[in-house]
Amino acid sequence: PILTFATSNQCEDESIQFNGGQMTPTLINTWEWNFDDPSSGSNNMASGQNTDHIFNAPGDYDVMLVGTDIFGCIDTLTQTKTIAPKPVADFTFTEVCEGSVVDFQNTSTVAAPASLNSQFWSFGDGTNATQTDPQKPYSTHGSYTVTLSSTADNGCSHSVSKDIKIHAIPQVANTISQNCAGLATEFSDASFVPDGSVAIVDWDFNNQNAQSGFSITQSFPTDGTYTLEQTVTSGFGCLNTEVSTITIN
């Protein structure tokens, strides 16, 4: 018999199909493969006209196919299969507050002589990008799964996914008791953070009497309207400020 075989893709860590063939009409009843990949253990050998193999490292492999026909005649064919390095996709980021921009840093690598030539980002909210180091604004708090697919000039690609938490800004609220002139008026924070906790509350009255605390008192010498600026900071560091008018009787 006269053997031939063809293969599919060329990337490491991917299943590569090997399809045996023949240039003679005699029926071949045994097909034996040796992939020149001893690190794969028992998977280095295979039987059957068509099979597959995964090479876990780039390089040149002398793949051998041995075929025996029904008359016991044997042919051996060896072809060199070059396995290309696959990128290792990776990226870094810093979590932010909702309404802010996340700076994504692409730290993908690939072994020489290959080089990275494209990337595709999916930000988990239906938006995508192809820049190397994109900046992405998130308007709503929550957890998002970000996926980066990196592709090398040899056609091999790799993807990685990471979860990012976009932190909520505080929802500012308060309660006021005893709002009479000349008496101590108590202000209590009633703010909340949808996915966290309130850490700091700052109060400012008419831009001159600043205090901090979850519950404070403030005396107003005369009746009238005063401006209250309340700034709330979450445990993560997100802050929100509400300005309101209070009436002292």
mmCIF file of C-alpha atoms in Angstrom:
data_model
loop_
_atom_site.group_PDB
_atom_site.id
_atom_site.type_symbol
_atom_site.label_atom_id
_atom_site.label_comp_id
_atom_site.label_asym_id
_atom_site.label_seq_id
_atom_site.Cartn_x
_atom_site.Cartn_y
_atom_site.Cartn_z
ATOM 1 C CA PRO A 1 0.000 0.000 0.000
ATOM 2 C CA ILE A 2 0.976 3.657 -0.422
ATOM 3 C CA LEU A 3 -0.189 5.815 2.464
ATOM 4 C CA THR A 4 -1.112 9.468 2.743
ATOM 5 C CA PHE A 5 -2.511 11.528 5.583
ATOM 6 C CA ALA A 6 -3.821 15.029 6.127
ATOM 7 C CA THR A 7 -4.227 17.102 9.277
ATOM 8 C CA SER A 8 -6.356 19.986 10.483
ATOM 9 C CA ASN A 9 -5.181 22.969 12.559
ATOM 10 C CA GLN A 10 -1.709 23.587 13.953
ATOM 11 C CA CYS A 11 -2.126 25.096 17.418
ATOM 12 C CA GLU A 12 -0.898 23.661 20.697
ATOM 13 C CA ASP A 13 -3.453 22.557 23.287
ATOM 14 C CA GLU A 14 -6.080 21.994 20.598
ATOM 15 C CA SER A 15 -7.405 18.764 19.147
ATOM 16 C CA ILE A 16 -5.824 18.133 15.750
ATOM 17 C CA GLN A 17 -7.505 15.730 13.370
ATOM 18 C CA PHE A 18 -5.406 13.171 11.460
ATOM 19 C CA ASN A 19 -7.069 11.523 8.463
ATOM 20 C CA GLY A 20 -5.320 8.551 6.901
ATOM 21 C CA GLY A 21 -5.573 7.805 3.181
ATOM 22 C CA GLN A 22 -4.085 5.583 0.498
ATOM 23 C CA MET A 23 -3.036 5.838 -3.136
ATOM 24 C CA THR A 24 -3.595 2.111 -3.887
ATOM 25 C CA PRO A 25 -6.850 0.148 -4.135
ATOM 26 C CA THR A 26 -5.872 -2.668 -1.793
ATOM 27 C CA LEU A 27 -7.893 -2.674 1.420
ATOM 28 C CA ILE A 28 -5.905 -1.568 4.473
ATOM 29 C CA ASN A 29 -7.214 -3.234 7.599
ATOM 30 C CA THR A 30 -4.884 -1.789 10.291
ATOM 31 C CA TRP A 31 -3.777 1.808 10.801
ATOM 32 C CA GLU A 32 -1.278 2.643 13.550
ATOM 33 C CA TRP A 33 -0.190 6.153 14.514
ATOM 34 C CA ASN A 34 2.805 7.460 16.465
ATOM 35 C CA PHE A 35 2.717 11.196 17.169
ATOM 36 C CA ASP A 36 6.341 11.636 18.333
ATOM 37 C CA ASP A 37 4.956 13.124 21.547
ATOM 38 C CA PRO A 38 6.089 10.882 24.434
ATOM 39 C CA SER A 39 5.003 13.449 27.035
ATOM 40 C CA SER A 40 1.404 12.616 26.129
ATOM 41 C CA GLY A 41 1.834 9.136 27.580
ATOM 42 C CA SER A 42 -0.474 6.470 26.183
ATOM 43 C CA ASN A 43 -2.074 9.079 23.919
ATOM 44 C CA ASN A 44 1.141 9.118 21.875
ATOM 45 C CA MET A 45 -0.152 6.043 20.032
ATOM 46 C CA ALA A 46 -3.489 5.592 18.277
ATOM 47 C CA SER A 47 -5.245 3.140 15.981
ATOM 48 C CA GLY A 48 -7.724 3.629 13.184
ATOM 49 C CA GLN A 49 -7.752 5.390 9.853
ATOM 50 C CA ASN A 50 -8.886 8.695 11.394
ATOM 51 C CA THR A 51 -7.900 9.930 14.836
ATOM 52 C CA ASP A 52 -6.966 13.061 16.747
ATOM 53 C CA HIS A 53 -4.204 14.230 19.063
ATOM 54 C CA ILE A 54 -3.462 17.198 21.327
ATOM 55 C CA PHE A 55 0.101 18.534 21.421
ATOM 56 C CA ASN A 56 0.757 20.406 24.667
ATOM 57 C CA ALA A 57 3.886 22.199 23.467
ATOM 58 C CA PRO A 58 4.877 23.915 20.212
ATOM 59 C CA GLY A 59 7.561 22.445 17.990
ATOM 60 C CA ASP A 60 8.154 19.959 15.169
ATOM 61 C CA TYR A 61 6.772 16.432 15.553
ATOM 62 C CA ASP A 62 7.585 13.555 13.190
ATOM 63 C CA VAL A 63 4.203 11.866 12.975
ATOM 64 C CA MET A 64 4.340 8.276 11.738
ATOM 65 C CA LEU A 65 1.517 6.278 10.159
ATOM 66 C CA VAL A 66 1.919 2.529 9.583
ATOM 67 C CA GLY A 67 -0.662 0.758 7.425
ATOM 68 C CA THR A 68 -1.036 -2.981 6.795
ATOM 69 C CA ASP A 69 -3.230 -4.273 3.986
ATOM 70 C CA ILE A 70 -5.185 -7.514 3.799
ATOM 71 C CA PHE A 71 -2.212 -9.282 2.261
ATOM 72 C CA GLY A 72 0.108 -8.322 5.122
ATOM 73 C CA CYS A 73 1.983 -5.725 3.105
ATOM 74 C CA ILE A 74 3.111 -2.714 5.137
ATOM 75 C CA ASP A 75 3.791 0.928 4.313
ATOM 76 C CA THR A 76 5.184 3.539 6.679
ATOM 77 C CA LEU A 77 4.727 7.268 6.160
ATOM 78 C CA THR A 78 6.369 9.953 8.311
ATOM 79 C CA GLN A 79 5.486 13.618 8.034
ATOM 80 C CA THR A 80 6.699 16.522 10.132
ATOM 81 C CA LYS A 81 3.865 18.398 11.802
ATOM 82 C CA THR A 82 4.772 21.859 13.069
ATOM 83 C CA ILE A 83 2.740 22.891 16.119
ATOM 84 C CA ALA A 84 2.467 26.638 16.597
ATOM 85 C CA PRO A 85 2.542 28.358 19.993
ATOM 86 C CA LYS A 86 -0.768 29.462 21.384
ATOM 87 C CA PRO A 87 -1.201 32.840 23.114
ATOM 88 C CA VAL A 88 -1.843 33.028 26.832
ATOM 89 C CA ALA A 89 -4.569 35.628 27.192
ATOM 90 C CA ASP A 90 -4.559 37.675 30.375
ATOM 91 C CA PHE A 91 -5.457 41.147 31.591
ATOM 92 C CA THR A 92 -5.562 43.331 34.675
ATOM 93 C CA PHE A 93 -7.953 45.991 35.908
ATOM 94 C CA THR A 94 -8.923 48.002 38.956
ATOM 95 C CA GLU A 95 -12.475 47.990 40.281
ATOM 96 C CA VAL A 96 -14.277 51.336 40.268
ATOM 97 C CA CYS A 97 -17.526 52.975 41.280
ATOM 98 C CA GLU A 98 -20.521 53.056 38.964
ATOM 99 C CA GLY A 99 -20.323 55.918 36.501
ATOM 100 C CA SER A 100 -16.526 55.654 36.345
ATOM 101 C CA VAL A 101 -14.175 54.271 33.699
ATOM 102 C CA VAL A 102 -12.271 50.995 34.051
ATOM 103 C CA ASP A 103 -8.776 50.888 32.541
ATOM 104 C CA PHE A 104 -8.157 47.394 31.188
ATOM 105 C CA GLN A 105 -4.524 46.366 30.623
ATOM 106 C CA ASN A 106 -3.880 43.578 28.130
ATOM 107 C CA THR A 107 -1.027 41.417 29.469
ATOM 108 C CA SER A 108 -1.358 38.557 26.971
ATOM 109 C CA THR A 109 1.795 36.820 25.748
ATOM 110 C CA VAL A 110 2.841 34.336 23.084
ATOM 111 C CA ALA A 111 6.095 32.470 22.551
ATOM 112 C CA ALA A 112 8.483 33.642 19.807
ATOM 113 C CA PRO A 113 8.627 33.690 16.874
ATOM 114 C CA ALA A 114 4.883 34.293 16.994
ATOM 115 C CA SER A 115 3.511 37.689 17.937
ATOM 116 C CA LEU A 116 0.111 38.985 19.005
ATOM 117 C CA ASN A 117 -1.783 40.765 16.278
ATOM 118 C CA SER A 118 -5.377 41.191 17.458
ATOM 119 C CA GLN A 119 -7.670 41.044 20.467
ATOM 120 C CA PHE A 120 -11.382 41.117 21.139
ATOM 121 C CA TRP A 121 -12.970 42.260 24.390
ATOM 122 C CA SER A 122 -16.447 41.467 25.654
ATOM 123 C CA PHE A 123 -17.339 43.561 28.698
ATOM 124 C CA GLY A 124 -20.297 41.582 30.014
ATOM 125 C CA ASP A 125 -22.876 44.284 29.325
ATOM 126 C CA GLY A 126 -23.368 43.743 25.606
ATOM 127 C CA THR A 127 -20.523 46.031 24.514
ATOM 128 C CA ASN A 128 -17.229 45.041 22.872
ATOM 129 C CA ALA A 129 -13.881 46.546 21.871
ATOM 130 C CA THR A 130 -10.809 45.666 19.818
ATOM 131 C CA GLN A 131 -8.268 48.080 21.316
ATOM 132 C CA THR A 132 -5.219 46.667 23.067
ATOM 133 C CA ASP A 133 -5.857 48.507 26.368
ATOM 134 C CA PRO A 134 -9.440 49.769 26.284
ATOM 135 C CA GLN A 135 -11.139 52.161 28.675
ATOM 136 C CA LYS A 136 -14.656 51.103 29.531
ATOM 137 C CA PRO A 137 -17.263 53.139 31.428
ATOM 138 C CA TYR A 138 -19.828 51.256 33.501
ATOM 139 C CA SER A 139 -22.951 53.238 34.366
ATOM 140 C CA THR A 140 -24.625 50.639 36.582
ATOM 141 C CA HIS A 141 -23.259 48.793 39.590
ATOM 142 C CA GLY A 142 -23.078 45.012 39.595
ATOM 143 C CA SER A 143 -20.839 42.114 38.615
ATOM 144 C CA TYR A 144 -19.775 41.699 35.001
ATOM 145 C CA THR A 145 -17.875 38.878 33.302
ATOM 146 C CA VAL A 146 -15.188 40.315 31.033
ATOM 147 C CA THR A 147 -13.694 38.090 28.336
ATOM 148 C CA LEU A 148 -10.524 38.765 26.352
ATOM 149 C CA SER A 149 -9.680 36.729 23.245
ATOM 150 C CA SER A 150 -6.094 37.173 22.022
ATOM 151 C CA THR A 151 -4.971 35.998 18.575
ATOM 152 C CA ALA A 152 -1.413 35.531 17.306
ATOM 153 C CA ASP A 153 -0.123 35.985 13.757
ATOM 154 C CA ASN A 154 -0.033 32.193 13.379
ATOM 155 C CA GLY A 155 -3.823 32.031 13.715
ATOM 156 C CA CYS A 156 -3.832 30.505 17.202
ATOM 157 C CA SER A 157 -5.998 32.141 19.853
ATOM 158 C CA HIS A 158 -6.827 31.892 23.534
ATOM 159 C CA SER A 159 -9.527 33.392 25.725
ATOM 160 C CA VAL A 160 -9.745 34.240 29.400
ATOM 161 C CA SER A 161 -12.677 35.490 31.471
ATOM 162 C CA LYS A 162 -12.653 37.389 34.744
ATOM 163 C CA ASP A 163 -15.391 38.871 36.913
ATOM 164 C CA ILE A 164 -15.280 42.556 37.759
ATOM 165 C CA LYS A 165 -17.413 44.249 40.396
ATOM 166 C CA ILE A 166 -18.622 47.767 39.720
ATOM 167 C CA HIS A 167 -19.405 49.279 43.108
ATOM 168 C CA ALA A 168 -22.566 51.209 43.854
ATOM 169 C CA ILE A 169 -22.547 54.815 44.969
ATOM 170 C CA PRO A 170 -24.417 55.528 48.219
ATOM 171 C CA GLN A 171 -28.069 56.558 48.147
ATOM 172 C CA VAL A 172 -28.122 59.609 50.423
ATOM 173 C CA ALA A 173 -30.921 60.002 52.954
ATOM 174 C CA ASN A 174 -31.416 61.321 56.486
ATOM 175 C CA THR A 175 -33.920 61.918 59.241
ATOM 176 C CA ILE A 176 -34.268 65.136 61.227
ATOM 177 C CA SER A 177 -35.799 65.560 64.675
ATOM 178 C CA GLN A 178 -36.481 68.678 66.780
ATOM 179 C CA ASN A 179 -36.066 71.395 64.157
ATOM 180 C CA CYS A 180 -36.672 74.393 66.400
ATOM 181 C CA ALA A 181 -34.453 77.461 66.618
ATOM 182 C CA GLY A 182 -32.264 77.643 69.702
ATOM 183 C CA LEU A 183 -32.512 73.914 70.370
ATOM 184 C CA ALA A 184 -30.246 71.075 69.336
ATOM 185 C CA THR A 185 -31.539 69.536 66.107
ATOM 186 C CA GLU A 186 -30.552 65.927 65.565
ATOM 187 C CA PHE A 187 -29.566 64.676 62.123
ATOM 188 C CA SER A 188 -29.328 60.920 61.591
ATOM 189 C CA ASP A 189 -27.961 59.285 58.472
ATOM 190 C CA ALA A 190 -30.400 56.957 56.683
ATOM 191 C CA SER A 191 -28.282 56.339 53.605
ATOM 192 C CA PHE A 192 -27.629 52.905 52.151
ATOM 193 C CA VAL A 193 -25.328 51.286 49.623
ATOM 194 C CA PRO A 194 -27.007 48.622 47.430
ATOM 195 C CA ASP A 195 -23.979 46.308 47.412
ATOM 196 C CA GLY A 196 -21.951 47.500 50.374
ATOM 197 C CA SER A 197 -21.993 49.625 53.483
ATOM 198 C CA VAL A 198 -21.798 53.253 54.538
ATOM 199 C CA ALA A 199 -18.409 54.155 56.002
ATOM 200 C CA ILE A 200 -18.307 57.945 56.412
ATOM 201 C CA VAL A 201 -20.970 60.642 56.616
ATOM 202 C CA ASP A 202 -20.016 64.333 56.371
ATOM 203 C CA TRP A 203 -22.450 67.162 57.107
ATOM 204 C CA ASP A 204 -22.122 70.802 56.185
ATOM 205 C CA PHE A 205 -24.550 73.598 57.083
ATOM 206 C CA ASN A 206 -24.470 76.775 55.016
ATOM 207 C CA ASN A 207 -20.875 75.931 54.050
ATOM 208 C CA GLN A 208 -19.537 76.822 57.476
ATOM 209 C CA ASN A 209 -20.400 74.268 60.127
ATOM 210 C CA ALA A 210 -18.899 70.935 59.064
ATOM 211 C CA GLN A 211 -19.311 67.755 61.112
ATOM 212 C CA SER A 212 -18.824 64.031 60.607
ATOM 213 C CA GLY A 213 -20.715 61.089 62.043
ATOM 214 C CA PHE A 214 -23.713 58.850 61.538
ATOM 215 C CA SER A 215 -25.722 60.973 63.971
ATOM 216 C CA ILE A 216 -24.972 64.597 64.877
ATOM 217 C CA THR A 217 -26.630 67.612 66.482
ATOM 218 C CA GLN A 218 -26.619 71.170 65.256
ATOM 219 C CA SER A 219 -28.118 74.303 66.867
ATOM 220 C CA PHE A 220 -29.593 77.072 64.753
ATOM 221 C CA PRO A 221 -29.854 80.486 66.472
ATOM 222 C CA THR A 222 -32.772 81.746 64.397
ATOM 223 C CA ASP A 223 -35.615 80.278 62.432
ATOM 224 C CA GLY A 224 -35.464 80.187 58.625
ATOM 225 C CA THR A 225 -34.051 78.030 55.855
ATOM 226 C CA TYR A 226 -30.606 76.550 55.850
ATOM 227 C CA THR A 227 -28.608 74.632 53.262
ATOM 228 C CA LEU A 228 -27.543 71.112 54.209
ATOM 229 C CA GLU A 229 -24.838 69.344 52.222
ATOM 230 C CA GLN A 230 -24.579 65.662 53.129
ATOM 231 C CA THR A 231 -21.731 63.578 51.668
ATOM 232 C CA VAL A 232 -21.761 59.821 52.136
ATOM 233 C CA THR A 233 -18.803 57.541 51.411
ATOM 234 C CA SER A 234 -19.119 53.777 51.029
ATOM 235 C CA GLY A 235 -16.765 51.171 52.413
ATOM 236 C CA PHE A 236 -15.204 50.809 48.955
ATOM 237 C CA GLY A 237 -14.716 54.566 48.643
ATOM 238 C CA CYS A 238 -17.614 55.575 46.403
ATOM 239 C CA LEU A 239 -19.191 58.850 47.465
ATOM 240 C CA ASN A 240 -22.341 60.789 46.736
ATOM 241 C CA THR A 241 -23.410 64.265 47.844
ATOM 242 C CA GLU A 242 -26.942 65.597 48.236
ATOM 243 C CA VAL A 243 -27.723 69.273 48.834
ATOM 244 C CA SER A 244 -31.072 70.079 50.405
ATOM 245 C CA THR A 245 -32.867 72.900 52.193
ATOM 246 C CA ILE A 246 -34.068 72.472 55.767
ATOM 247 C CA THR A 247 -36.592 74.672 57.562
ATOM 248 C CA ILE A 248 -36.011 75.638 61.189
ATOM 249 C CA ASN A 249 -39.080 76.884 63.043
#
